[in-house]
Coordinates of C-alpha atoms in Angstrom, one line a residue:
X1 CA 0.0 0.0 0.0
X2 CA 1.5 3.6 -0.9
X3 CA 2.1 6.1 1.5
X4 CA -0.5 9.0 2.1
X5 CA -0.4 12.3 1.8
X6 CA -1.7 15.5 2.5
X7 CA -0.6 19.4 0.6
X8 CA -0.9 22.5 2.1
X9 CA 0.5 24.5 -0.6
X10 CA -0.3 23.4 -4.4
X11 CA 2.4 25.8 -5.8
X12 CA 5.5 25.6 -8.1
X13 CA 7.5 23.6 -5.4
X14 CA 4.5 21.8 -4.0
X15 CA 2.5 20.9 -7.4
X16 CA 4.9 21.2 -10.0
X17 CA 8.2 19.9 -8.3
X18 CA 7.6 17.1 -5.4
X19 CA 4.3 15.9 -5.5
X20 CA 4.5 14.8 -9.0
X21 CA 6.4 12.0 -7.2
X22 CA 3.4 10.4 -6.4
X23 CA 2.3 10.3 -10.1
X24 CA 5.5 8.7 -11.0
X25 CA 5.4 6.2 -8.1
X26 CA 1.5 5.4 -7.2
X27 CA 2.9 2.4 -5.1
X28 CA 4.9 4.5 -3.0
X29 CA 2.4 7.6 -2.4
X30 CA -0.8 9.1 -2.6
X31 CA -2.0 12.3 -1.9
X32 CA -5.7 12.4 -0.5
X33 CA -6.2 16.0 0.0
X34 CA -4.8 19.7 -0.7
X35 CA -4.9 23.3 0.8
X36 CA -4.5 25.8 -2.1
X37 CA -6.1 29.6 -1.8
X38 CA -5.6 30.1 -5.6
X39 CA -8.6 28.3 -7.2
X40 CA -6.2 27.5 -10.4
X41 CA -3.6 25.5 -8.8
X42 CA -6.2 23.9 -6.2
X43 CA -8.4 22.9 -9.3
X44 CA -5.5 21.5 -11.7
X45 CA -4.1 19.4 -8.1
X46 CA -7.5 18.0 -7.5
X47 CA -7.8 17.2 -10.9
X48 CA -4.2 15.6 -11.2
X49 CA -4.6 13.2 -7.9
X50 CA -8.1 12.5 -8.9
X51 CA -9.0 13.9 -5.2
X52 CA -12.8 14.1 -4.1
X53 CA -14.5 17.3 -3.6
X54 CA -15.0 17.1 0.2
X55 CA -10.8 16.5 0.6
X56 CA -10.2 19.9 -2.1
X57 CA -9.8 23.0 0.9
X58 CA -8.9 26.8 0.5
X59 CA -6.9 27.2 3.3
X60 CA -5.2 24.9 5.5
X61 CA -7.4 25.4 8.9
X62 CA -10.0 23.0 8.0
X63 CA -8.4 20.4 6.9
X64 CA -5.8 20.2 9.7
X65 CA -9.3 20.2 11.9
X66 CA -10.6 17.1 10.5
X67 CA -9.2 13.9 12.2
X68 CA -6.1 12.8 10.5
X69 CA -6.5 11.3 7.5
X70 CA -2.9 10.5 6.0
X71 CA -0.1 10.1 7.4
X72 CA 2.1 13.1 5.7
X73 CA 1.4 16.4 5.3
X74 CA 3.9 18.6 3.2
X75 CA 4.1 22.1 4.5
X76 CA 4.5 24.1 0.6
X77 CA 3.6 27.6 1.7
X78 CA 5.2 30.4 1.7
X79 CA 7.9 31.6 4.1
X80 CA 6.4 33.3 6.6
X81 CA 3.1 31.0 6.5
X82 CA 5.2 27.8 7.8
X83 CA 5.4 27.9 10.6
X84 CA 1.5 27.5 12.0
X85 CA 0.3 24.8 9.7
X86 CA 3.7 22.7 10.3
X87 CA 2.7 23.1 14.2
X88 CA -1.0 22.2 13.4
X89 CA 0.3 19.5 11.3
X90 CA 2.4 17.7 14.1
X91 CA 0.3 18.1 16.6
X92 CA -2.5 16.2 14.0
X93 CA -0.3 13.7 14.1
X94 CA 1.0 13.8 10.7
X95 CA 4.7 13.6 9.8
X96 CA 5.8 16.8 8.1
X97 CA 8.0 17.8 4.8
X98 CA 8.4 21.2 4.8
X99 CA 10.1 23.6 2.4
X100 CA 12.8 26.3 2.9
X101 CA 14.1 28.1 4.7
X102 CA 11.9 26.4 7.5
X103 CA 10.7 30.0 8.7
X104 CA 11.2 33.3 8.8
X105 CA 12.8 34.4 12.5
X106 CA 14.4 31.8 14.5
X107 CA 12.7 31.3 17.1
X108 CA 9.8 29.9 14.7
X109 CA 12.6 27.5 13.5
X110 CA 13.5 26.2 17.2
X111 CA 9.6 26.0 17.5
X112 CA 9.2 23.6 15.0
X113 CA 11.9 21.5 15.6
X114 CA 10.9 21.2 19.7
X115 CA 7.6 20.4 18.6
X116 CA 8.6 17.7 16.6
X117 CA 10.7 16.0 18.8
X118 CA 7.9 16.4 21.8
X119 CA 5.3 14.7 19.3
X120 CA 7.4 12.3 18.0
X121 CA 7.4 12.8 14.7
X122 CA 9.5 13.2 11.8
X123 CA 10.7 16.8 10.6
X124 CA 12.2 16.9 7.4
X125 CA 13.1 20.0 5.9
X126 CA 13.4 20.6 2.0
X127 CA 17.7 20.4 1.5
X128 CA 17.2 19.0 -2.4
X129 CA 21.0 19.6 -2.4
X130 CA 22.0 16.8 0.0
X131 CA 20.3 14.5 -2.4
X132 CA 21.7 15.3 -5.3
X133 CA 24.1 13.0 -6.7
X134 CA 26.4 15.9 -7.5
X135 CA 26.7 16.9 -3.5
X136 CA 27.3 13.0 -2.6
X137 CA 30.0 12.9 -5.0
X138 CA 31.7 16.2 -3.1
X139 CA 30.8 14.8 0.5
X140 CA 32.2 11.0 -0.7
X141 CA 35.7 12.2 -2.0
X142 CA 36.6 14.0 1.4
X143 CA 35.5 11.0 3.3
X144 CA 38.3 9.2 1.4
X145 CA 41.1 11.6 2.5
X146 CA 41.7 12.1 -1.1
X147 CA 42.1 15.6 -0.5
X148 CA 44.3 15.8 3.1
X149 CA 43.0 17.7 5.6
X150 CA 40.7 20.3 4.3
X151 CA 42.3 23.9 4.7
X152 CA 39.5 25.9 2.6
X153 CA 36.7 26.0 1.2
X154 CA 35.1 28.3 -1.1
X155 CA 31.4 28.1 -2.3
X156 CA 29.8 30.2 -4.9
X157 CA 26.1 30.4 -5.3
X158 CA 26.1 32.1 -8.5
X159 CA 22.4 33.5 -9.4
X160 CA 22.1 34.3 -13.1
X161 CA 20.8 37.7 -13.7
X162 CA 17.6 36.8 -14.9
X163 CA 17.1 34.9 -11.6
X164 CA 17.6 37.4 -9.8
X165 CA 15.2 39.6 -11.3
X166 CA 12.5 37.3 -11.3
X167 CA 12.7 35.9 -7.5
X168 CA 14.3 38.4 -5.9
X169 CA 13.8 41.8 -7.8
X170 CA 10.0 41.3 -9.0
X171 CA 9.1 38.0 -7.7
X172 CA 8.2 37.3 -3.7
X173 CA 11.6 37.1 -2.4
X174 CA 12.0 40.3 -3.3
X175 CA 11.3 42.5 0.0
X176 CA 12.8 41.0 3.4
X177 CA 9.4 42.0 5.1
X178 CA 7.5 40.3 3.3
X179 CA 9.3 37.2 2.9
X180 CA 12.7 36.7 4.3
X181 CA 17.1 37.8 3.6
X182 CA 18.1 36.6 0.5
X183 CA 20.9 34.4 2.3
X184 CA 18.3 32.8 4.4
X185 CA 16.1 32.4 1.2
X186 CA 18.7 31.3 -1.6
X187 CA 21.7 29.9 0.5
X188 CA 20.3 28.0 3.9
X189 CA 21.0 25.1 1.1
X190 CA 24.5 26.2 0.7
X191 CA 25.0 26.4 4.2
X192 CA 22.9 22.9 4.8
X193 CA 25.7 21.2 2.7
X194 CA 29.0 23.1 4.0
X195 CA 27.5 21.8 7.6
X196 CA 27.2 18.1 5.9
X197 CA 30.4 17.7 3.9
X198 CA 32.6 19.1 6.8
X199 CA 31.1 17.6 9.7
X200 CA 32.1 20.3 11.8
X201 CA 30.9 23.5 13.3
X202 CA 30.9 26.9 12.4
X203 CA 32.1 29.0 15.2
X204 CA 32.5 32.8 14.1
X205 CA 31.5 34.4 11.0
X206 CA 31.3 38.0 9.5
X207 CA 29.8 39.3 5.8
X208 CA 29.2 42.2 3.7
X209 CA 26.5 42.9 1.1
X210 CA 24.5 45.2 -0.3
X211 CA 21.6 46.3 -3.2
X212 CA 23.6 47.7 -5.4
X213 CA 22.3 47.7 -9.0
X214 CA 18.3 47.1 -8.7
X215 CA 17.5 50.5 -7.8
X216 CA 15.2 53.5 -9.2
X217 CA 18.5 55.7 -9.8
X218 CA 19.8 53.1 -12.1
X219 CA 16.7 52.7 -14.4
X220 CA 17.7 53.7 -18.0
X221 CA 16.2 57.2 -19.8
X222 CA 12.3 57.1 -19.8
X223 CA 12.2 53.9 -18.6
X224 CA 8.0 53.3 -17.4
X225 CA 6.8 51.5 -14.3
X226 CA 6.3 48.1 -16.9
X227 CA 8.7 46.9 -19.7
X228 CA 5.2 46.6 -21.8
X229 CA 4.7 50.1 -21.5
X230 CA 6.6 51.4 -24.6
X231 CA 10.1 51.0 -22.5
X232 CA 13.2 53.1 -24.7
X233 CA 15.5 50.5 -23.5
X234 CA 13.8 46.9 -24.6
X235 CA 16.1 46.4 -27.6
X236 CA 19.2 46.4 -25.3
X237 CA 17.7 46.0 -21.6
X238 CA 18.7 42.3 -20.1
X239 CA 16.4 42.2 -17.8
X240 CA 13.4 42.8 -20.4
X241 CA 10.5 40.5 -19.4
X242 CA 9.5 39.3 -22.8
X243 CA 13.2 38.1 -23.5
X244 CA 13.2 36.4 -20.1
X245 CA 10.1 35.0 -20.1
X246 CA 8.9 34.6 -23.8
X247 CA 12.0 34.0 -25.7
X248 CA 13.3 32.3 -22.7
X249 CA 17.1 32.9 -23.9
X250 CA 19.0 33.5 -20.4
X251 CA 17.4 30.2 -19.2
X252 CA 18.8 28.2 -22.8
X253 CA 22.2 29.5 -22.2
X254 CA 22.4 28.6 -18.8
X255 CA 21.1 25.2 -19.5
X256 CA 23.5 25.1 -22.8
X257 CA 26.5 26.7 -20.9
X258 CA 26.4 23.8 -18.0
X259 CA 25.1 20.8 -20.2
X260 CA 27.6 17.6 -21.2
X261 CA 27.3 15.8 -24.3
X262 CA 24.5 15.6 -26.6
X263 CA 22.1 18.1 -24.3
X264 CA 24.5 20.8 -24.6
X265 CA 24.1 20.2 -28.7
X266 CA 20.8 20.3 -28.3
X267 CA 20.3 23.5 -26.4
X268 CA 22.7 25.6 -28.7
X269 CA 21.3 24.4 -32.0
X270 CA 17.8 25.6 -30.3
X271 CA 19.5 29.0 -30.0
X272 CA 21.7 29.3 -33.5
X273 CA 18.6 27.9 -35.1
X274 CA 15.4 28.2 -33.1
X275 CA 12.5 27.8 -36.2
X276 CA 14.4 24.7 -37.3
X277 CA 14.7 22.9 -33.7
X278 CA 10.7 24.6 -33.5
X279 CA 10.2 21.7 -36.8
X280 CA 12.0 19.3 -35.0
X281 CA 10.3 19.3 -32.1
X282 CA 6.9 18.8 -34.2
X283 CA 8.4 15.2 -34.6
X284 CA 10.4 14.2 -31.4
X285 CA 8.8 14.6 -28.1
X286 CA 11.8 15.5 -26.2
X287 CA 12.9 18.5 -28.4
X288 CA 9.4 19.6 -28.3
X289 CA 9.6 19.5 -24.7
X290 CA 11.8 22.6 -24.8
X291 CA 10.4 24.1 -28.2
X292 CA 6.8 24.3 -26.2
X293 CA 8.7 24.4 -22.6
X294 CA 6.2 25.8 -19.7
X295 CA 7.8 25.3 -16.6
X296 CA 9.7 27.4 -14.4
X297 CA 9.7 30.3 -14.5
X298 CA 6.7 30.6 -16.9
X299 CA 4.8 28.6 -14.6
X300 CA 5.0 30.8 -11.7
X301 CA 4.4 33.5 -14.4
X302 CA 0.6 32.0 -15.2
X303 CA -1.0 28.8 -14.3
X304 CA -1.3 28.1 -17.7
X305 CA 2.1 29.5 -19.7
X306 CA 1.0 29.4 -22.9
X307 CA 3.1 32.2 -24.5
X308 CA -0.4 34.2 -24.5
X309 CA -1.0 34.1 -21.1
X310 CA 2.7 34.7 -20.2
X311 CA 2.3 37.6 -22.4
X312 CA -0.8 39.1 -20.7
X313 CA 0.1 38.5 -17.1
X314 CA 3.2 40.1 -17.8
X315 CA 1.2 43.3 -19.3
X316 CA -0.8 43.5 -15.8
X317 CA 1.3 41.5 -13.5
X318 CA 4.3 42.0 -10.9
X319 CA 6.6 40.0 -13.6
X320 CA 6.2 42.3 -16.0
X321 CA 7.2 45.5 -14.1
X322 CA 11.0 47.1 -14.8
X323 CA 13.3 46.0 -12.2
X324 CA 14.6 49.5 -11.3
X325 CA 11.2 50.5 -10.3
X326 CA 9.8 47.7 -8.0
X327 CA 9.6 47.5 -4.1
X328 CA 12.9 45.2 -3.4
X329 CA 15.0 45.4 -1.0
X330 CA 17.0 42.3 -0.8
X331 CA 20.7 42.6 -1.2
X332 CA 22.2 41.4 -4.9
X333 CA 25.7 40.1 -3.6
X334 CA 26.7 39.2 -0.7
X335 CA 29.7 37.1 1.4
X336 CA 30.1 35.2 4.2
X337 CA 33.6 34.8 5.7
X338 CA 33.5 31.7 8.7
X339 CA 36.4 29.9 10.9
X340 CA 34.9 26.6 11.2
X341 CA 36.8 24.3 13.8
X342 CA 39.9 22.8 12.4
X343 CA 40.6 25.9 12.2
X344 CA 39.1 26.0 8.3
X345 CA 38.3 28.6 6.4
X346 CA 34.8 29.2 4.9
X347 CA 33.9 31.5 2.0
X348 CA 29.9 31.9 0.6
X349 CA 29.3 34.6 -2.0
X350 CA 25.9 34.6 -3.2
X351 CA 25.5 37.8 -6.3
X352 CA 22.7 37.9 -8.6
X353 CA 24.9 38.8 -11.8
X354 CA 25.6 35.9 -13.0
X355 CA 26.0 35.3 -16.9
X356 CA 24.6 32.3 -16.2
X357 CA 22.9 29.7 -13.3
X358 CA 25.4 27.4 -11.5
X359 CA 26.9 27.0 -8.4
X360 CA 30.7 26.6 -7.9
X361 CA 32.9 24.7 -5.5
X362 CA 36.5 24.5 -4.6
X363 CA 38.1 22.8 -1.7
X364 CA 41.8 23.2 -1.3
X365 CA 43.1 20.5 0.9
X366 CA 46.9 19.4 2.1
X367 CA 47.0 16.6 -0.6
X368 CA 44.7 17.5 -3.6
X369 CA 42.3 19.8 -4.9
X370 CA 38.4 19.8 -5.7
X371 CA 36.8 21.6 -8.5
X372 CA 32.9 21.5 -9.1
X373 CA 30.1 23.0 -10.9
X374 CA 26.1 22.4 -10.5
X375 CA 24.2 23.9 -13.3
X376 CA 20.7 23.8 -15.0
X377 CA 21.7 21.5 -17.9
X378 CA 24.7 19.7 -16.2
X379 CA 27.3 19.2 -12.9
X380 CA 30.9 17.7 -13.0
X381 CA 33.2 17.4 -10.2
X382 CA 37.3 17.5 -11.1
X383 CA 39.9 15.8 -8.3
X384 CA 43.7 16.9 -8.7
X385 CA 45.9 15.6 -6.3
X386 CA 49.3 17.3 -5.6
X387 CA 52.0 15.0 -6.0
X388 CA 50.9 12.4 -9.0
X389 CA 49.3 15.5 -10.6
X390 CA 46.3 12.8 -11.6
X391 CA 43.4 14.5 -13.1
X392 CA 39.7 12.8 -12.4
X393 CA 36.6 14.3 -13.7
X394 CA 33.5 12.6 -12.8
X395 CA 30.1 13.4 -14.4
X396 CA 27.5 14.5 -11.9
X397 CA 24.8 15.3 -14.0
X398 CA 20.9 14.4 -13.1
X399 CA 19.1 12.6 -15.7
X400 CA 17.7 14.8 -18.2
X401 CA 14.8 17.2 -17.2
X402 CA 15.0 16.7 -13.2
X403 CA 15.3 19.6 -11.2
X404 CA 18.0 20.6 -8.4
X405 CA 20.4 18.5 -9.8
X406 CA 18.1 15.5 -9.0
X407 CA 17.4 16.2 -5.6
X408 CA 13.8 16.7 -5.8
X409 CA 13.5 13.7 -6.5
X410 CA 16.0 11.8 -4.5
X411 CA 14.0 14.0 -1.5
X412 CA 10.7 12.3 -2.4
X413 CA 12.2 9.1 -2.5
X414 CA 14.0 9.4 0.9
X415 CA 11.0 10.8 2.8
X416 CA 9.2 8.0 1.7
X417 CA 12.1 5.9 2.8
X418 CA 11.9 7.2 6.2
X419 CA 8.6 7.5 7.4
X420 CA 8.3 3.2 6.1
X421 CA 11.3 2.8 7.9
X422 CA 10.4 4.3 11.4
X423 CA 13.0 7.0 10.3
X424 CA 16.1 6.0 13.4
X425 CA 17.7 9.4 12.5
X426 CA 14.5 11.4 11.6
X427 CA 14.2 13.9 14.6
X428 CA 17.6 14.7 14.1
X429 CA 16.8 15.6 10.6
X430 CA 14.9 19.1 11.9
X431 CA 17.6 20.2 14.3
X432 CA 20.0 19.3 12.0
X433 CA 18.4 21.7 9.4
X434 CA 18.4 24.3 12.3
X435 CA 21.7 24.7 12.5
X436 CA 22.1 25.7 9.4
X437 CA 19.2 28.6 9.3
X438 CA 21.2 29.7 12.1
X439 CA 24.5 30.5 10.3
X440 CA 22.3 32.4 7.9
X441 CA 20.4 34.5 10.5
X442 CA 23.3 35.2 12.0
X443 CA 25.1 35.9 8.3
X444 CA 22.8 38.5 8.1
X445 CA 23.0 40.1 11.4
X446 CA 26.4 40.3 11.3
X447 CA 26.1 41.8 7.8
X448 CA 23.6 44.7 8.8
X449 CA 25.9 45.0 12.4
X450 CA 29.4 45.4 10.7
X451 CA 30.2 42.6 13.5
X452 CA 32.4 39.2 13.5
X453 CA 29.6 37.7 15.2
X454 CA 30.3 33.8 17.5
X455 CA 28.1 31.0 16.1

């Protein structure tokens, strides 16, 4: 018998990104009911799960007030709406996957994970990363002592441009009241794996950061409050919404910049030659799964991203405003310098000008060096050790089409895993998540404080 499984949440990550596990794998999971306030999303979920109408609910409250009737409830909300169904949720009984950052403020963070532990149930926070294949790779060749001791380690979360202006310039990430710092947001992952591939702690840190480049100052000649509006500056603009979100070019290059083999062929013949791969794709499915692509970002554009309604949400919509006139806040680089014991030294920088999307490793240790890169259409990791001079390179990439590197998947899979299995480790799973919402809390503090702050 599969698994069951409650929603609360039928968003891009919620819908579109884990519960489609249960789709794939109807042995292993079913979802029984959903919380969703947009009528849309609640609709198309219902309709996907084949879920009856008394189990389809607007808002979480009265769902979580019926007597349990699954036994896990994913927590897909956004940030600051986590914590109080997650608490309603354990307390129900139900074990929980919830999505990141766990919260907000950290005391909502330490809630959760108490109540958890005094319930007795399983915790599991949304760290795709750790299950990526990519990540194991990293965390598997300093096991081995390949590398020596481990004197530094530098991690880059590089957001592509075009990111950046759609999470964290016009989408909800954008203003830190309303949602939460942009190191908590985008890098609690980044800090989730430095925590798991050292195994040690993090005792001081300090950073620096800013918004430097979004701003109303920086807005080109004449440019209106919407890119739609007759902007003087769309032939030349990068951050243009049609040519983000319609000719979806930054995403193509990102994907053909990080791709190996035959994908990467694929992705820059669709942009030398896009009518011709357009034919293509009229006879094989997979090509005409990028020539007709609505996922993300279109999908959090419109429900349903057809190119005409990606086109008219972005005439009346908050994706298709210019990004030097919209209410952001969030920093677009920052960098966190920590002393981890050892002593080892620590670097994050996080900046929202990337060319394109990837993240980038290197770990300099006494006997060898690592080298790696995560991207949208590929990852690789690249051992050199010192004396031999032996090169390795050893393909990380996900199968084709999964997202985070795999680790959406691999998540869905391992949840599944734990809550059949009793889960031995599984209320450590929470706290161990907490620790690393705490380096970015306290990233940020010591950011805004000018401080070298003790973890």
């Amino acid at each position: 018998m599969p698994l069951t499984a409650i929603l609360i949440g039928a968003g891009q990550r919620g819908a579109l990104d884990y519960a489609p596990y249960a789709l794939h794998h109807p042995d292993e999971l079913q979802f029984v009911a959903v919380a969703e306030p947009v009528p849309e999303r609640r609709e198309r979920f219902a309709r996907q799960h084949r879920l009856p109408l008394e189990n389809v609910y607007e808002s979480w409250e009265p769902l979580l007030a019926r007597p349990k009737m699954a036994e896990a409830a994913l927590v897909c909300t956004q940030d600051q709406q986590h914590t109080a169904p997650t608490l309603a949720a354990l307390q129900a009984g139900y074990h929980v996957l919830l999505e990141k950052p766990m919260a907000t403020r950290l005391d909502e963070c330490v809630q959760m994970v108490e109540a958890a532990e005094q319930t007795g149930r399983q915790l599991h926070v949304c760290h795709v990363l750790r299950y990526t294949r990519h990540a194991q790779t990293i965390r598997q060749v300093i096991q081995s002592g390949a590398l020596g001791e481990i004197i530094n380690v530098d991690q880059r979360e590089n957001v592509g441009y075009w990111h950046m202006a759609h999470s964290y310039v016009r989408g909800i990430w954008a203003n830190s009241a309303n949602s939460s710092p942009m190191i908590l947001a985008k890098c609690c992952h980044d800090f989730d794996i430095l925590l798991w591939w050292l195994g040690r702690r993090c005792q001081r840190l300090s950073s620096v950061g800013s918004l430097r480049h979004f701003r109303t100052e920086n807005a080109p000649d004449g440019a209106p409050a919407r890119c739609l509006d007759g902007c003087p500056a769309e032939k030349t603009c990068p951050y243009y919404a049609p040519f983000i979100y319609l000719d979806l070019i930054p995403l193509w290059r990102s994907f053909a910049a990080t791709a190996i083999g035959s994908p990467r062929w694929a992705m820059q013949t669709n942009l030398r030659a896009p009518g011709l791969f357009r034919a293509a794709g009229r006879v094989v499915p997979l090509l005409r799964q990028v020539s007709e692509y609505r996922g993300w970002p279109r999908s959090v554009v419109a429900v349903d991203p057809t190119p005409e309604n990606v086109l008219e949400a972005l005439r009346h919509g908050p994706y298709g405003r210019c990004v030097y006139h919209c209410d952001n806040d969030v920093v677009d680089h920052q960098s966190v310098l920590m002393a981890f014991e050892g002593p080892l030294s620590v670097t994050l920088t996080m900046h929202g000008h990337s060319h394109i999307e990837y993240r980038t490793t290197r770990i300099e240790g006494t006997r060898g060096r690592l080298m790696a890169e995560l991207g949208l259409g590929g990852a690789w990791v690249e051992v050199r050790d010192h004396r031999s001079g032996k090169r390795e390179r050893i393909n990380t990439s996900p199968p084709l089409g999964e997202g985070h590197g795999g680790g959406d998947n691999a998540l869905m899979a391992a949840f599944v895993r734990s809550l059949r299995s009793g889960g031995d480790q599984a209320l450590t799973l929470g706290r161990q998540s907490l620790q690393s919402h705490l380096l970015a809390f306290t990233a940020e503090q010591a950011r805004l404080s000018g401080s070298v702050l003790d973890v």
